[in-house]
Amino acid sequence: MAGNAAMLAAAPAQAATSTTQTTVLNPLSVVSTTDLDFGTLIPGTTAGTVTINPTTSARTVAGGTIAAGGAPSAATFQTVGFINRIYLIGAPPASVTLTNGTGGSMVMNNLTFDGPLLRIFPSNAGVATVKLGGRLNVGANQASGNYTGTYSVTIIYL
């Protein structure tokens, strides 16, 4: 019996670590939670467009562009305010230029939100979600690369 106890005590201990994160939002704030993503594309010999629906995140391609996977999605913003308070979403920019870092560029335009610009925070919570979609104009034989661009969304609390 004593021999069995010695074998159990000789086993080495194992440990694991984990990382946890969170974002705390104060009232009258807004944070981006999902980027506008057009997914992976293959350019054609003619120009094309890729459109992301702001409500459903559905991707539509037209012209010479071919959808080739990825995880297309509308941009998502969480805004925090007070229950039943009115807020206004600032108009989106007319266009945003995306670049690949090696000289390639594309224009994103027709940016639209998933509802009216004037909204009210829900009566059951002071948190609301705002989504943004748009159209990417892909050139004929568009240069390869990862294209990025930035824009701002403004929430005005009334």
mmCIF file with all atom_site columns, N, CA and C in Angstrom, residues 83-84 121-127:
data_model
loop_
_atom_site.group_PDB
_atom_site.id
_atom_site.type_symbol
_atom_site.label_atom_id
_atom_site.label_alt_id
_atom_site.label_comp_id
_atom_site.label_asym_id
_atom_site.label_entity_id
_atom_site.label_seq_id
_atom_site.pdbx_PDB_ins_code
_atom_site.Cartn_x
_atom_site.Cartn_y
_atom_site.Cartn_z
_atom_site.occupancy
_atom_site.B_iso_or_equiv
_atom_site.pdbx_formal_charge
_atom_site.auth_seq_id
_atom_site.auth_comp_id
_atom_site.auth_asym_id
_atom_site.auth_atom_id
_atom_site.pdbx_PDB_model_num
ATOM 1  N N  . ILE A 1 83  ? -31.602 55.275 -21.605 1.00 0.00 ? 83  ILE A N  1
ATOM 2  C CA . ILE A 1 83  ? -32.846 54.694 -22.086 1.00 0.00 ? 83  ILE A CA 1
ATOM 3  C C  . ILE A 1 83  ? -33.765 55.789 -22.638 1.00 0.00 ? 83  ILE A C  1
ATOM 4  N N  . ASN A 1 84  ? -34.321 55.532 -23.818 1.00 0.00 ? 84  ASN A N  1
ATOM 5  C CA . ASN A 1 84  ? -35.264 56.427 -24.516 1.00 0.00 ? 84  ASN A CA 1
ATOM 6  C C  . ASN A 1 84  ? -34.648 57.752 -24.974 1.00 0.00 ? 84  ASN A C  1
ATOM 7  N N  . PHE A 1 121 ? -32.568 55.206 -28.136 1.00 0.00 ? 121 PHE A N  1
ATOM 8  C CA . PHE A 1 121 ? -32.069 54.053 -27.395 1.00 0.00 ? 121 PHE A CA 1
ATOM 9  C C  . PHE A 1 121 ? -33.250 53.220 -26.910 1.00 0.00 ? 121 PHE A C  1
ATOM 10 N N  . PRO A 1 122 ? -33.130 51.899 -26.934 1.00 0.00 ? 122 PRO A N  1
ATOM 11 C CA . PRO A 1 122 ? -34.240 51.038 -26.532 1.00 0.00 ? 122 PRO A CA 1
ATOM 12 C C  . PRO A 1 122 ? -34.660 51.297 -25.087 1.00 0.00 ? 122 PRO A C  1
ATOM 13 N N  . SER A 1 123 ? -35.961 51.052 -24.803 1.00 0.00 ? 123 SER A N  1
ATOM 14 C CA . SER A 1 123 ? -36.480 51.303 -23.462 1.00 0.00 ? 123 SER A CA 1
ATOM 15 C C  . SER A 1 123 ? -36.031 50.251 -22.453 1.00 0.00 ? 123 SER A C  1
ATOM 16 N N  . ASN A 1 124 ? -35.496 49.119 -22.929 1.00 0.00 ? 124 ASN A N  1
ATOM 17 C CA . ASN A 1 124 ? -35.048 48.079 -22.003 1.00 0.00 ? 124 ASN A CA 1
ATOM 18 C C  . ASN A 1 124 ? -33.543 48.109 -21.744 1.00 0.00 ? 124 ASN A C  1
ATOM 19 N N  . ALA A 1 125 ? -32.818 48.971 -22.448 1.00 0.00 ? 125 ALA A N  1
ATOM 20 C CA . ALA A 1 125 ? -31.366 49.051 -22.258 1.00 0.00 ? 125 ALA A CA 1
ATOM 21 C C  . ALA A 1 125 ? -30.847 50.334 -22.884 1.00 0.00 ? 125 ALA A C  1
ATOM 22 N N  . GLY A 1 126 ? -29.707 50.786 -22.430 1.00 0.00 ? 126 GLY A N  1
ATOM 23 C CA . GLY A 1 126 ? -29.099 51.974 -23.002 1.00 0.00 ? 126 GLY A CA 1
ATOM 24 C C  . GLY A 1 126 ? -28.012 51.637 -24.001 1.00 0.00 ? 126 GLY A C  1
ATOM 25 N N  . VAL A 1 127 ? -28.130 50.462 -24.636 1.00 0.00 ? 127 VAL A N  1
ATOM 26 C CA . VAL A 1 127 ? -27.129 50.019 -25.603 1.00 0.00 ? 127 VAL A CA 1
ATOM 27 C C  . VAL A 1 127 ? -27.805 49.805 -26.946 1.00 0.00 ? 127 VAL A C  1
#
